[in-house]
Every structure is written in C-alpha cells, then in structure tokens.
Amino acid sequence: MAFRQVKDLLVWIRDFHARLGEQYAQLAEEQQSERMRMALTFLADRERLMANAMQAYLEDAEEGLLTTWLIDSQEFGHPSVLERIPRCMGCRDTQDILANVMTAHQTLKDMYRLRAELAAIPQESELFERLAEQQDAEARLQTRDFARLDMY
C-alpha cells in the first residue's frame, strides 16, 4: 500500500496499534505465568489507548493537514518496515516482551522522524515530531512499568 496523504499514514498507524494490541491480548490468554499475562495485558491496554488516541486525532485534526500529500525522496515502505517487528511468539519472559516492544517503539519513532524531515508543510513536520516525542514517552512509561513488574 502506498500512502498518498497524511491521513492514510495515520489510519495505518491507528490500525497497527490496534493489531498489536490484539496480538498482545491473544498472547496474554495463552500464558501460564501470571507475570507474563499481566505484562501482555498491560501492553494490550496501552496499544488500545494509542489506537483510540490516533482515532480521536483523525476525527479532530485540521482537514488541510490530513489531506497534505506525503513527499518521499525514496520509496520508504512504512508497512513493510513495521511488519518486520517480531510477533513475540517466542517470548519466554518479560524481558523478551520488552525487547519486542522497544523494537516497535524505535521503528515507529524512526518513521515519524523521517516523515518530519520530509514534511511538505510546517504543520506536518510538527505533527510527526510530536508523534516521535509521544512514542519516546510511551517507551519510557513501558520500560518503567516493566521494571516495576520485575521487582515483584
């Protein structure tokens, strides 16, 4: 799928968070370890929150920004890059899960930074810079909460 406008990419990001949340919820149901179930349920909830936040943004954002055409100096296939994030099927403990989660965060952050650099208008650059900052904040929150889980 080639993205043509900002809204196309944002819809894809919303759907990505929703799919990842479903994946974590399914993995949580399959776990024997209560600690693993708790960690995966936490991640599923966070992914749902991010999907819902993106949906709310899509509903409230300025139409001019959403319909801005994306400029690519190269063929940067966002979906193919994000689909390479492991499904975490081999996750054996919370550290494996956290490593998988951090891969997703870093990949999204890199994509947002690239989009900010390639932005056609200042509002587009600001949007993707904010998304990168939010991705960083989410990564810190999840790292902190995983550390707390490991302490108990």
mmCIF file of C-alpha atoms in Angstrom:
data_model
loop_
_atom_site.group_PDB
_atom_site.id
_atom_site.type_symbol
_atom_site.label_atom_id
_atom_site.label_comp_id
_atom_site.label_asym_id
_atom_site.label_seq_id
_atom_site.Cartn_x
_atom_site.Cartn_y
_atom_site.Cartn_z
ATOM 1 C CA MET A 1 0.000 0.000 0.000
ATOM 2 C CA ALA A 2 1.405 3.377 -0.981
ATOM 3 C CA PHE A 3 0.419 6.281 1.219
ATOM 4 C CA ARG A 4 -0.732 9.347 -0.585
ATOM 5 C CA GLN A 5 -1.827 11.689 2.165
ATOM 6 C CA VAL A 6 -1.040 12.214 5.848
ATOM 7 C CA LYS A 7 -4.407 10.749 6.851
ATOM 8 C CA ASP A 8 -3.609 7.487 5.029
ATOM 9 C CA LEU A 9 -0.494 7.014 7.133
ATOM 10 C CA LEU A 10 -2.298 7.979 10.355
ATOM 11 C CA VAL A 11 -5.087 5.476 9.641
ATOM 12 C CA TRP A 12 -2.475 2.804 9.047
ATOM 13 C CA ILE A 13 -0.744 3.716 12.352
ATOM 14 C CA ARG A 14 -4.079 3.522 14.192
ATOM 15 C CA ASP A 15 -4.702 0.086 12.705
ATOM 16 C CA PHE A 16 -1.146 -1.018 13.527
ATOM 17 C CA HIS A 17 -1.640 -0.142 17.211
ATOM 18 C CA ALA A 18 -4.995 -1.937 17.214
ATOM 19 C CA ARG A 19 -3.462 -5.087 15.640
ATOM 20 C CA LEU A 20 -0.553 -5.047 18.058
ATOM 21 C CA GLY A 21 -2.985 -4.693 20.973
ATOM 22 C CA GLU A 22 -4.958 -7.691 19.731
ATOM 23 C CA GLN A 23 -1.740 -9.682 19.365
ATOM 24 C CA TYR A 24 -0.685 -8.907 22.943
ATOM 25 C CA ALA A 25 -4.171 -9.735 24.276
ATOM 26 C CA GLN A 26 -4.127 -13.092 22.478
ATOM 27 C CA LEU A 27 -0.652 -13.883 23.778
ATOM 28 C CA ALA A 28 -1.780 -12.942 27.314
ATOM 29 C CA GLU A 29 -4.580 -15.509 27.149
ATOM 30 C CA GLU A 30 -2.096 -18.230 26.200
ATOM 31 C CA GLN A 31 0.311 -17.615 29.103
ATOM 32 C CA GLN A 32 0.665 -19.842 32.133
ATOM 33 C CA SER A 33 2.716 -17.289 34.055
ATOM 34 C CA GLU A 34 0.706 -14.612 35.843
ATOM 35 C CA ARG A 35 3.581 -12.155 35.396
ATOM 36 C CA MET A 36 3.569 -12.712 31.618
ATOM 37 C CA ARG A 37 -0.227 -12.356 31.498
ATOM 38 C CA MET A 38 -0.027 -9.092 33.431
ATOM 39 C CA ALA A 39 2.713 -7.700 31.179
ATOM 40 C CA LEU A 40 0.925 -8.629 27.963
ATOM 41 C CA THR A 41 -2.437 -7.350 29.221
ATOM 42 C CA PHE A 42 -0.780 -4.056 30.160
ATOM 43 C CA LEU A 43 0.697 -3.785 26.653
ATOM 44 C CA ALA A 44 -2.620 -4.668 25.010
ATOM 45 C CA ASP A 45 -4.304 -1.892 27.006
ATOM 46 C CA ARG A 46 -1.593 0.640 26.092
ATOM 47 C CA GLU A 47 -1.847 -0.252 22.390
ATOM 48 C CA ARG A 48 -5.629 0.175 22.508
ATOM 49 C CA LEU A 49 -5.146 3.584 24.129
ATOM 50 C CA MET A 50 -2.743 4.622 21.370
ATOM 51 C CA ALA A 51 -5.136 3.384 18.666
ATOM 52 C CA ASN A 52 -8.013 5.286 20.295
ATOM 53 C CA ALA A 53 -5.901 8.437 20.631
ATOM 54 C CA MET A 54 -4.990 8.286 16.943
ATOM 55 C CA GLN A 55 -8.662 7.820 16.045
ATOM 56 C CA ALA A 56 -9.593 10.861 18.141
ATOM 57 C CA TYR A 57 -6.874 12.871 16.418
ATOM 58 C CA LEU A 58 -8.138 11.818 12.994
ATOM 59 C CA GLU A 59 -11.627 12.992 13.922
ATOM 60 C CA ASP A 60 -10.463 16.390 15.225
ATOM 61 C CA ALA A 61 -7.472 17.272 13.038
ATOM 62 C CA GLU A 62 -7.444 20.062 10.524
ATOM 63 C CA GLU A 63 -8.552 18.728 7.148
ATOM 64 C CA GLY A 64 -5.788 20.657 5.369
ATOM 65 C CA LEU A 65 -3.142 18.785 7.317
ATOM 66 C CA LEU A 66 -4.809 15.395 6.867
ATOM 67 C CA THR A 67 -5.019 15.854 3.095
ATOM 68 C CA THR A 68 -1.413 17.005 2.742
ATOM 69 C CA TRP A 69 0.387 14.899 0.190
ATOM 70 C CA LEU A 70 3.368 12.984 1.514
ATOM 71 C CA ILE A 71 6.697 13.622 -0.141
ATOM 72 C CA ASP A 72 9.196 10.785 -0.393
ATOM 73 C CA SER A 73 12.679 11.171 -1.756
ATOM 74 C CA GLN A 74 12.920 7.386 -1.688
ATOM 75 C CA GLU A 75 10.473 4.524 -1.703
ATOM 76 C CA PHE A 76 10.092 4.156 2.046
ATOM 77 C CA GLY A 77 7.611 1.341 2.593
ATOM 78 C CA HIS A 78 6.169 2.079 6.025
ATOM 79 C CA PRO A 79 4.073 -1.102 6.284
ATOM 80 C CA SER A 80 6.882 -3.397 5.176
ATOM 81 C CA VAL A 81 9.229 -1.873 7.760
ATOM 82 C CA LEU A 82 6.725 -2.216 10.595
ATOM 83 C CA GLU A 83 5.657 -5.716 9.579
ATOM 84 C CA ARG A 84 9.239 -6.822 10.310
ATOM 85 C CA ILE A 85 8.661 -6.261 14.027
ATOM 86 C CA PRO A 86 8.667 -9.713 15.632
ATOM 87 C CA ARG A 87 5.332 -11.155 16.676
ATOM 88 C CA CYS A 88 6.846 -12.097 20.039
ATOM 89 C CA MET A 89 5.690 -15.682 19.688
ATOM 90 C CA GLY A 90 8.989 -16.879 21.162
ATOM 91 C CA CYS A 91 8.800 -14.561 24.147
ATOM 92 C CA ARG A 92 9.752 -16.554 27.236
ATOM 93 C CA ASP A 93 9.847 -13.811 29.862
ATOM 94 C CA THR A 94 9.046 -10.149 30.404
ATOM 95 C CA GLN A 95 12.493 -9.092 29.136
ATOM 96 C CA ASP A 96 11.800 -10.805 25.785
ATOM 97 C CA ILE A 97 8.485 -8.960 25.620
ATOM 98 C CA LEU A 98 10.129 -5.650 26.491
ATOM 99 C CA ALA A 99 12.781 -6.142 23.788
ATOM 100 C CA ASN A 100 9.999 -6.747 21.250
ATOM 101 C CA VAL A 101 8.108 -3.673 22.432
ATOM 102 C CA MET A 102 11.199 -1.461 22.233
ATOM 103 C CA THR A 103 11.766 -2.617 18.645
ATOM 104 C CA ALA A 104 8.252 -1.457 17.776
ATOM 105 C CA HIS A 105 8.743 1.888 19.528
ATOM 106 C CA GLN A 106 12.079 2.566 17.850
ATOM 107 C CA THR A 107 10.749 1.626 14.414
ATOM 108 C CA LEU A 108 7.751 3.927 14.777
ATOM 109 C CA LYS A 109 9.914 6.739 16.142
ATOM 110 C CA ASP A 110 12.336 6.422 13.202
ATOM 111 C CA MET A 111 9.424 6.506 10.768
ATOM 112 C CA TYR A 112 7.980 9.615 12.454
ATOM 113 C CA ARG A 113 11.354 11.379 12.360
ATOM 114 C CA LEU A 114 11.732 10.580 8.662
ATOM 115 C CA ARG A 115 8.232 11.904 7.981
ATOM 116 C CA ALA A 116 9.075 15.108 9.895
ATOM 117 C CA GLU A 117 12.217 15.591 7.780
ATOM 118 C CA LEU A 118 10.326 15.020 4.530
ATOM 119 C CA ALA A 119 7.336 17.172 5.531
ATOM 120 C CA ALA A 120 5.818 19.424 2.895
ATOM 121 C CA ILE A 121 4.455 21.965 5.397
ATOM 122 C CA PRO A 122 5.432 23.017 8.945
ATOM 123 C CA GLN A 123 2.246 21.555 10.480
ATOM 124 C CA GLU A 124 3.118 18.143 9.044
ATOM 125 C CA SER A 125 6.626 18.342 10.484
ATOM 126 C CA GLU A 126 5.235 19.375 13.882
ATOM 127 C CA LEU A 127 2.731 16.512 13.850
ATOM 128 C CA PHE A 128 5.363 13.867 13.209
ATOM 129 C CA GLU A 129 7.807 15.418 15.682
ATOM 130 C CA ARG A 130 5.069 15.278 18.352
ATOM 131 C CA LEU A 131 4.312 11.662 17.446
ATOM 132 C CA ALA A 132 8.016 10.791 17.804
ATOM 133 C CA GLU A 133 8.102 12.502 21.214
ATOM 134 C CA GLN A 134 4.956 10.649 22.299
ATOM 135 C CA GLN A 135 6.485 7.369 21.147
ATOM 136 C CA ASP A 136 9.550 8.128 23.278
ATOM 137 C CA ALA A 137 7.351 8.929 26.278
ATOM 138 C CA GLU A 138 5.397 5.703 25.809
ATOM 139 C CA ALA A 139 8.635 3.712 25.619
ATOM 140 C CA ARG A 140 9.827 5.277 28.887
ATOM 141 C CA LEU A 141 6.495 4.547 30.590
ATOM 142 C CA GLN A 142 6.506 0.930 29.472
ATOM 143 C CA THR A 143 10.153 0.433 30.435
ATOM 144 C CA ARG A 144 9.463 1.862 33.898
ATOM 145 C CA ASP A 145 6.392 -0.295 34.409
ATOM 146 C CA PHE A 146 8.198 -3.433 33.240
ATOM 147 C CA ALA A 147 10.995 -2.680 35.713
ATOM 148 C CA ARG A 148 8.408 -2.403 38.474
ATOM 149 C CA LEU A 149 6.864 -5.707 37.427
ATOM 150 C CA ASP A 150 10.282 -7.377 37.541
ATOM 151 C CA MET A 151 10.874 -6.095 41.079
ATOM 152 C CA TYR A 152 7.916 -8.061 42.418
#
